[in-house]
């Protein structure tokens, strides 16, 4: 009886007792692994999978982790100053010996699935890490005055954006605005980029009334 199995992107026709080299598996020497991608079973009657034969598998024992023959890769670019480059490469392989071909019941065999060393897949899928709940920061309320300060939006022409600029400049109360001198007004005009607005809107007079209230 023989089987055609797939591993590492290649197909192999195997029977019990065969030894073959496959793309490196995540297994140690002496371990038993199971190839579950069986494309065909042959013998007295052939069974062809669509694409694989359900319940079929090939079990094998890992003999050793080896390297393939050295391959030389030579590149020459004659139009680029005659540059040349030579590289050598030895493919990582696993030597296995086929021990048994299962025609059914592969899912109940309990044998570790043959997985490529470079694959992230495992026989038992790892539970996904719990997602950390994103901390929701409370958005500042535009209408709320600064802590310990006055609601500067009561002044004519002052909205949330302008109030924020005033807070950044250290102005949080009507009393501060009521006490501004001409020098303070000129300085604040520059900071707020609204030259002449303070006098036009009459902030100082409004602040005096609001502070008194």
XYZ file of N, CA and C in Angstrom:
639
model
N 0.844 -1.189 0.000
C 0.000 0.000 0.000
C 0.887 1.250 0.000
N 0.493 2.263 -0.733
C 1.259 3.496 -0.760
C 0.311 4.688 -0.580
N 0.927 5.850 -0.328
C 0.167 7.081 -0.183
C 0.944 8.210 -0.842
N 0.197 9.179 -1.343
C 0.804 10.398 -1.867
C 0.458 11.511 -0.886
N 1.492 12.030 -0.219
C 1.267 13.049 0.806
C 1.914 14.355 0.395
N 1.481 15.425 1.061
C 1.999 16.751 0.765
C 2.557 17.371 2.038
N 3.783 17.895 1.939
C 4.385 18.613 3.055
C 5.442 19.561 2.510
N 5.532 20.729 3.095
C 6.523 21.700 2.648
C 6.345 22.149 1.217
N 5.106 22.085 0.712
C 4.843 22.499 -0.652
C 5.240 21.481 -1.697
N 5.620 20.283 -1.275
C 6.021 19.224 -2.206
C 5.174 17.976 -1.967
N 5.118 17.110 -2.976
C 4.366 15.862 -2.882
C 5.330 14.675 -2.879
N 5.021 13.669 -2.072
C 5.871 12.491 -1.958
C 5.011 11.231 -2.036
N 5.465 10.241 -2.804
C 4.822 8.942 -2.839
C 5.591 8.036 -1.878
N 4.910 7.547 -0.840
C 5.602 6.811 0.223
C 4.871 5.513 0.542
N 5.641 4.609 1.184
C 5.064 3.383 1.741
C 5.809 3.079 3.033
N 5.292 2.196 3.852
C 5.901 1.884 5.142
C 7.336 1.421 4.945
N 8.236 1.964 5.772
C 9.648 1.596 5.699
C 10.492 2.566 4.885
N 9.853 3.454 4.103
C 10.612 4.421 3.302
C 11.265 5.477 4.195
N 12.431 5.932 3.752
C 13.089 7.065 4.391
C 13.146 8.197 3.380
N 12.800 9.391 3.808
C 12.854 10.527 2.893
C 13.192 11.801 3.633
N 13.694 12.741 2.855
C 14.044 14.045 3.406
C 12.956 15.042 3.022
N 12.445 15.740 4.025
C 11.381 16.721 3.789
C 11.827 18.070 4.332
N 11.070 19.117 3.971
C 11.359 20.441 4.524
C 11.338 20.372 6.053
N 12.218 21.128 6.688
C 12.425 21.018 8.126
C 11.127 21.070 8.917
N 10.982 20.093 9.841
C 9.808 20.006 10.705
C 10.156 20.456 12.116
N 9.160 20.938 12.817
C 9.343 21.347 14.215
C 9.193 20.114 15.094
N 10.218 19.270 15.090
C 10.192 18.026 15.867
C 11.624 17.577 16.131
N 11.835 16.849 17.215
C 13.161 16.353 17.577
C 13.329 14.912 17.112
N 14.574 14.493 17.009
C 14.874 13.118 16.608
C 14.233 12.140 17.591
N 13.584 11.103 17.044
C 12.916 10.112 17.875
C 11.428 10.361 18.033
N 10.962 11.549 17.734
C 9.536 11.854 17.836
C 8.758 11.233 16.685
N 7.498 10.917 16.952
C 6.591 10.428 15.904
C 5.690 11.573 15.482
N 5.611 11.773 14.176
C 4.779 12.849 13.638
C 3.798 12.263 12.634
N 2.777 13.041 12.344
C 1.723 12.569 11.446
C 1.466 13.596 10.344
N 1.556 13.141 9.093
C 1.256 13.976 7.935
C -0.216 13.783 7.586
N -0.975 14.868 7.645
C -2.424 14.760 7.452
C -2.909 15.148 6.059
N -2.025 15.754 5.260
C -2.419 16.128 3.896
C -2.130 14.972 2.950
N -3.082 14.052 2.838
C -2.934 12.875 1.983
C -3.773 13.077 0.722
N -3.088 13.123 -0.413
C -3.767 13.404 -1.683
C -4.320 12.143 -2.323
N -3.698 10.985 -1.998
C -4.126 9.746 -2.647
C -3.673 8.545 -1.845
N -4.490 7.523 -1.826
C -4.131 6.226 -1.255
C -4.165 5.198 -2.375
N -3.138 4.361 -2.444
C -3.071 3.352 -3.499
C -2.883 1.966 -2.916
N -3.194 0.958 -3.690
C -3.078 -0.432 -3.251
C -4.011 -1.278 -4.074
N -4.824 -2.116 -3.432
C -5.809 -2.921 -4.153
C -6.824 -2.022 -4.850
N -7.184 -0.912 -4.200
C -8.089 0.051 -4.822
C -7.598 1.452 -4.472
N -7.585 2.312 -5.455
C -7.066 3.664 -5.257
C -8.163 4.599 -4.759
N -7.769 5.505 -3.862
C -8.674 6.540 -3.360
C -8.023 7.888 -3.594
N -8.702 8.720 -4.341
C -8.167 10.039 -4.663
C -8.926 11.084 -3.861
N -8.187 11.962 -3.219
C -8.807 12.995 -2.380
C -9.324 14.166 -3.188
N -10.168 14.964 -2.547
C -10.707 16.147 -3.225
C -10.699 17.358 -2.277
N -9.590 17.988 -1.982
C -8.264 17.646 -2.496
C -7.531 16.588 -1.669
N -7.950 16.358 -0.406
C -7.275 15.362 0.427
C -8.248 14.252 0.797
N -7.691 13.114 1.184
C -8.508 11.974 1.598
C -8.878 12.153 3.065
N -10.152 12.244 3.344
C -10.627 12.493 4.702
C -10.307 11.325 5.618
N -9.708 11.657 6.777
C -9.406 10.627 7.779
C -8.110 9.888 7.541
N -7.464 10.102 6.404
C -6.220 9.393 6.091
C -5.018 10.181 6.611
N -3.912 9.472 6.887
C -2.700 10.118 7.371
C -1.522 9.182 7.168
N -0.347 9.745 7.244
C 0.901 8.981 7.189
C 1.683 9.316 8.445
N 2.056 8.282 9.188
C 2.843 8.492 10.391
C 4.302 8.142 10.120
N 5.188 8.913 10.755
C 6.622 8.713 10.526
C 7.394 9.047 11.786
N 8.598 8.481 11.899
C 9.496 8.780 13.008
C 10.598 9.693 12.514
N 10.867 10.752 13.276
C 11.943 11.669 12.908
C 13.279 11.005 13.220
N 14.084 10.830 12.183
C 15.396 10.195 12.357
C 16.439 11.220 12.750
N 16.470 12.364 12.033
C 17.484 13.378 12.323
C 17.130 14.687 11.621
N 17.715 15.763 12.130
C 17.624 17.065 11.470
C 18.928 17.257 10.693
N 18.832 17.430 9.386
C 20.025 17.447 8.538
C 20.008 18.676 7.630
N 21.069 18.790 6.842
C 21.163 19.834 5.827
C 21.348 19.180 4.467
N 20.761 19.826 3.448
C 20.903 19.302 2.098
C 22.256 19.631 1.511
N 22.471 19.210 0.246
C 23.724 19.483 -0.433
C 23.897 20.985 -0.621
N 25.155 21.418 -0.673
C 25.434 22.838 -0.839
C 25.124 23.262 -2.272
N 24.342 24.327 -2.388
C 23.983 24.867 -3.692
C 24.718 26.183 -3.902
N 25.316 26.339 -5.073
C 26.062 27.543 -5.395
C 25.214 28.427 -6.298
N 25.069 29.677 -5.885
C 24.306 30.649 -6.669
C 25.277 31.716 -7.168
N 25.433 31.792 -8.484
C 26.396 32.721 -9.083
C 25.656 33.761 -9.921
N 25.967 35.028 -9.671
C 25.341 36.128 -10.405
C 26.431 37.002 -11.011
N 26.279 37.296 -12.295
C 27.223 38.183 -12.960
C 26.446 39.244 -13.728
N 26.848 40.511 -13.536
C 26.225 41.613 -14.255
C 27.289 42.263 -15.130
N 27.320 41.887 -16.400
C 28.392 42.375 -17.267
C 28.225 43.836 -17.655
N 27.016 44.380 -17.499
C 26.817 45.782 -17.847
C 26.926 46.706 -16.628
N 27.218 46.136 -15.476
C 27.395 46.944 -14.271
C 28.810 46.731 -13.735
N 29.755 47.232 -14.479
C 31.167 47.143 -14.094
C 31.608 45.701 -13.877
N 30.985 44.784 -14.615
C 31.360 43.364 -14.552
C 31.322 42.820 -13.126
N 30.293 43.196 -12.354
C 30.196 42.725 -10.970
C 29.815 41.253 -10.931
N 30.365 40.537 -9.974
C 30.091 39.112 -9.797
C 29.831 38.836 -8.317
N 28.979 37.869 -8.076
C 28.685 37.491 -6.691
C 28.387 35.997 -6.624
N 28.971 35.332 -5.648
C 28.755 33.895 -5.464
C 28.239 33.649 -4.055
N 27.137 32.922 -3.952
C 26.568 32.591 -2.643
C 26.370 31.090 -2.533
N 26.577 30.576 -1.342
C 26.328 29.156 -1.083
C 25.154 28.993 -0.133
N 24.423 27.889 -0.275
C 23.247 27.677 0.569
C 23.047 26.183 0.802
N 22.705 25.816 2.047
C 22.362 24.435 2.382
C 20.993 24.433 3.046
N 20.047 23.768 2.428
C 18.669 23.762 2.915
C 18.532 22.937 4.188
N 17.780 23.475 5.152
C 17.478 22.740 6.386
C 16.424 21.670 6.071
N 16.710 20.414 6.407
C 15.812 19.298 6.098
C 15.617 18.423 7.332
N 14.600 17.588 7.268
C 14.345 16.597 8.321
C 14.275 15.223 7.675
N 15.046 14.286 8.212
C 15.033 12.907 7.707
C 14.012 12.111 8.513
N 13.016 11.547 7.833
C 11.963 10.785 8.517
C 11.870 9.384 7.924
N 11.355 8.466 8.737
C 11.098 7.091 8.282
C 9.611 6.807 8.423
N 8.979 6.412 7.328
C 7.543 6.143 7.334
C 7.284 4.862 8.113
N 6.383 4.940 9.078
C 6.082 3.772 9.916
C 4.708 3.183 9.627
N 3.739 4.025 9.271
C 2.381 3.496 9.083
C 1.566 4.428 8.201
N 0.666 3.824 7.411
C -0.275 4.588 6.589
C -1.676 4.298 7.106
N -2.348 5.340 7.548
C -3.701 5.190 8.079
C -4.709 5.554 6.998
N -5.675 4.679 6.794
C -6.727 4.970 5.811
C -7.903 5.713 6.434
N -7.994 5.676 7.766
C -9.074 6.372 8.474
C -8.676 6.584 9.923
N -9.428 7.429 10.614
C -9.216 7.649 12.045
C -7.994 8.474 12.383
N -7.511 9.255 11.436
C -6.303 10.045 11.699
C -6.532 11.073 12.799
N -7.760 11.612 12.881
C -8.043 12.647 13.875
C -8.080 12.109 15.294
N -8.168 10.776 15.441
C -8.228 10.179 16.778
C -6.947 9.459 17.161
N -5.907 9.592 16.345
C -4.661 8.852 16.605
C -3.875 9.430 17.770
N -4.027 10.723 18.029
C -3.307 11.353 19.136
C -1.849 11.643 18.833
N -1.427 11.455 17.584
C -0.038 11.700 17.211
C 0.116 13.155 16.781
N 1.247 13.740 17.161
C 1.538 15.139 16.841
C 1.576 15.361 15.332
N 0.912 16.408 14.866
C 0.893 16.720 13.439
C 2.255 17.247 13.007
N 2.678 16.873 11.806
C 3.947 17.342 11.256
C 3.783 18.790 10.808
N 4.501 19.678 11.465
C 4.385 21.105 11.174
C 5.751 21.632 10.794
N 5.804 22.463 9.756
C 7.068 23.051 9.328
C 7.656 23.943 10.401
N 8.984 23.957 10.492
C 9.660 24.739 11.531
C 9.401 26.224 11.376
N 9.130 26.679 10.153
C 8.890 28.101 9.929
C 7.433 28.478 10.002
N 6.550 27.509 10.305
C 5.115 27.777 10.328
C 4.682 28.218 11.707
N 3.678 29.086 11.762
C 3.145 29.527 13.049
C 2.007 28.630 13.514
N 1.572 27.709 12.649
C 0.448 26.847 13.004
C 0.897 25.783 13.993
N 0.012 25.344 14.843
C 0.264 24.270 15.790
C -0.905 23.318 15.780
N -0.701 22.111 16.380
C -1.779 21.130 16.396
C -2.954 21.616 17.227
N -2.659 22.333 18.288
C -3.728 22.927 19.097
C -3.573 24.430 19.012
N -4.566 25.101 18.500
C -4.471 26.535 18.305
C -4.403 27.239 19.653
N -3.410 28.135 19.761
C -3.257 28.891 21.001
C -4.433 29.837 21.169
N -4.886 29.950 22.416
C -5.999 30.853 22.688
C -5.543 32.282 22.458
N -6.328 33.074 21.760
C -5.909 34.447 21.501
C -5.790 35.240 22.783
N -4.769 36.095 22.821
C -4.548 36.914 24.010
C -5.723 37.849 24.205
N -6.179 37.977 25.431
C -7.321 38.874 25.669
C -6.961 40.302 25.313
N -7.895 40.949 24.663
C -7.660 42.327 24.257
C -7.796 43.242 25.468
N -6.846 44.139 25.574
C -6.899 45.092 26.681
C -7.973 46.139 26.376
N -8.805 46.333 27.347
C -9.867 47.325 27.162
C -9.257 48.710 27.089
N -9.623 49.406 26.051
C -9.092 50.754 25.863
C -9.665 51.682 26.928
N -8.783 52.410 27.548
C -9.235 53.341 28.572
C -9.832 54.563 27.906
N -11.078 54.808 28.214
C -11.756 55.965 27.641
C -11.585 57.162 28.565
N -10.925 58.153 28.027
C -10.743 59.369 28.804
C -11.957 60.261 28.626
N -12.432 60.754 29.717
C -13.606 61.629 29.655
C -13.244 62.911 28.930
N -13.992 63.197 27.885
C -13.732 64.417 27.107
C -14.096 65.624 27.944
N -13.215 66.632 27.951
C -13.541 67.826 28.753
C -14.775 68.519 28.214
N -15.630 68.931 29.117
C -16.854 69.625 28.713
C -16.516 71.060 28.366
N -16.882 71.451 27.166
C -16.518 72.781 26.692
C -17.115 73.870 27.579
N -18.310 73.595 28.140
C -19.004 74.623 28.910
C -18.486 74.745 30.330
N -17.693 73.773 30.788
C -17.264 73.776 32.180
C -16.129 74.766 32.377
N -16.178 75.654 33.358
C -15.095 76.596 33.608
C -13.909 75.886 34.221
N -12.723 76.509 34.161
C -11.536 75.921 34.773
C -11.755 75.789 36.267
N -11.057 74.794 36.864
C -11.239 74.544 38.289
C -10.871 75.791 39.080
N -11.805 76.284 39.920
C -11.556 77.458 40.738
C -11.622 78.762 39.976
N -12.032 78.737 38.692
C -12.088 79.959 37.894
C -13.510 80.299 37.493
N -13.622 81.368 36.712
C -14.935 81.828 36.244
C -15.205 81.328 34.829
N -16.458 81.379 34.444
C -16.850 81.000 33.079
C -16.617 82.207 32.173
N -15.414 82.237 31.564
C -15.022 83.400 30.756
C -15.831 83.532 29.479
N -16.610 82.514 29.140
C -17.434 82.590 27.930
C -18.601 83.569 28.103
N -18.777 84.064 29.319
C -19.825 85.078 29.532
C -19.423 86.424 28.945
N -18.124 86.584 28.657
C -17.651 87.821 28.042
C -18.045 87.844 26.576
N -18.330 88.994 26.056
C -18.745 89.149 24.666
C -17.639 88.683 23.712
N -18.011 87.807 22.771
C -17.068 87.341 21.750
C -16.147 86.225 22.198
N -16.302 85.704 23.425
C -15.429 84.624 23.924
C -16.154 83.294 23.797
N -15.579 82.405 23.004
C -16.111 81.057 22.856
C -15.173 80.054 23.499
N -15.450 78.765 23.335
C -14.594 77.732 23.945
C -13.131 77.840 23.531
N -12.875 78.109 22.229
C -11.492 78.175 21.757
C -10.749 79.362 22.382
N -11.406 80.513 22.429
C -10.769 81.701 22.992
C -10.602 81.565 24.501
N -11.584 80.933 25.142
C -11.471 80.706 26.585
C -10.267 79.819 26.890
N -10.047 78.821 26.020
C -8.898 77.925 26.210
C -7.586 78.705 26.115
N -7.516 79.636 25.154
C -6.309 80.451 25.006
C -6.088 81.328 26.238
N -7.171 81.854 26.784
C -7.057 82.667 27.994
C -6.540 81.827 29.159
N -7.053 80.606 29.284
C -6.586 79.713 30.354
C -5.102 79.415 30.182
N -4.684 79.178 28.927
C -3.271 78.886 28.676
C -2.389 80.083 29.015
N -2.964 81.275 28.894
C -2.217 82.495 29.251
C -2.281 82.789 30.740
N -2.968 81.936 31.504
C -3.043 82.097 32.950
C -4.208 82.936 33.430
N -5.138 83.275 32.527
C -6.302 84.088 32.902
C -7.488 83.162 33.150
N -7.983 83.127 34.379
C -9.085 82.219 34.707
C -10.255 82.908 35.418
N -10.113 84.189 35.736
C -11.188 84.856 36.492
C -11.483 86.240 35.933
N -12.697 86.710 36.216
C -13.101 88.053 35.807
C -12.271 89.118 36.529
N -11.886 88.830 37.777
C -11.124 89.802 38.566
C -9.789 90.112 37.894
N -9.163 89.102 37.290
C -7.892 89.331 36.615
C -8.081 90.289 35.436
N -9.139 90.035 34.641
C -9.390 90.871 33.463
C -9.755 92.294 33.889
N -10.525 92.415 34.971
C -10.940 93.739 35.450
C -9.741 94.566 35.879
N -8.653 93.929 36.280
C -7.475 94.640 36.779
C -6.422 94.876 35.700
N -6.720 94.528 34.435
C -5.733 94.718 33.367
C -5.388 96.195 33.172
N -4.115 96.458 32.954
C -3.628 97.797 32.590
C -3.504 97.870 31.078
N -3.299 99.066 30.499
C -3.095 99.163 29.053
C -1.954 98.259 28.556
N -0.895 98.101 29.372
C 0.218 97.219 28.980
C -0.243 95.757 28.943
N -1.086 95.403 29.943
C -1.621 94.035 29.960
C -2.488 93.774 28.734
N -3.287 94.759 28.352
C -4.174 94.615 27.197
C -3.352 94.411 25.930
N -2.290 95.216 25.760
C -1.441 95.098 24.572
C -0.765 93.721 24.522
N -0.297 93.279 25.690
C 0.369 91.975 25.749
C -0.608 90.837 25.420
N -1.843 90.938 25.952
C -2.835 89.894 25.714
C -3.315 89.907 24.265
N -3.353 91.113 23.645
C -3.702 91.194 22.222
C -2.743 90.355 21.383
N -1.459 90.436 21.745
C -0.454 89.670 21.003
C -0.635 88.171 21.222
N -0.904 87.769 22.452
C -1.055 86.342 22.769
C -2.291 85.735 22.110
N -3.357 86.524 22.043
C -4.614 85.991 21.506
C -4.731 86.188 19.996
N -3.815 86.986 19.417
C -3.842 87.270 17.965
C -5.148 87.950 17.556
N -5.737 88.729 18.461
C -6.964 89.484 18.152
C -6.753 90.936 18.574
N -5.906 91.643 17.836
C -5.532 93.001 18.238
C -6.757 93.930 18.245
N -6.933 94.618 19.360
C -8.011 95.587 19.495
C -9.328 94.993 19.938
N -9.427 93.662 20.013
C -10.715 93.041 20.328
C -11.116 93.284 21.777
N -10.141 93.301 22.664
C -10.450 93.464 24.089
C -11.165 94.787 24.327
N -10.627 95.867 23.712
C -11.252 97.181 23.883
C -12.569 97.276 23.118
N -12.596 96.683 21.920
C -13.815 96.733 21.106
C -14.981 96.069 21.803
N -14.729 94.911 22.378
C -15.788 94.146 23.032
C -16.067 94.654 24.449
N -15.150 95.475 24.999
C -15.346 96.002 26.348
C -15.219 94.935 27.419
N -14.189 94.077 27.303
C -14.025 92.978 28.268
C -13.796 93.478 29.684
N -13.006 94.564 29.832
C -12.656 95.023 31.181
C -13.896 95.507 31.920
N -14.748 96.274 31.231
C -15.977 96.760 31.856
C -16.911 95.607 32.196
N -17.014 94.639 31.238
C -17.877 93.472 31.497
C -17.332 92.664 32.662
N -16.013 92.511 32.717
C -15.409 91.710 33.788
C -15.632 92.345 35.155
N -15.591 93.673 35.202
C -15.819 94.354 36.474
C -17.237 94.100 36.985
N -18.194 94.174 36.054
C -19.588 93.930 36.445
C -19.783 92.461 36.878
N -19.230 91.544 36.075
C -19.386 90.106 36.394
C -18.678 89.746 37.685
N -17.521 90.351 37.927
C -16.787 90.075 39.167
C -17.566 90.600 40.360
N -18.201 91.770 40.189
C -18.994 92.332 41.289
C -20.241 91.518 41.561
N -20.812 90.946 40.465
C -22.018 90.144 40.623
C -21.693 88.859 41.364
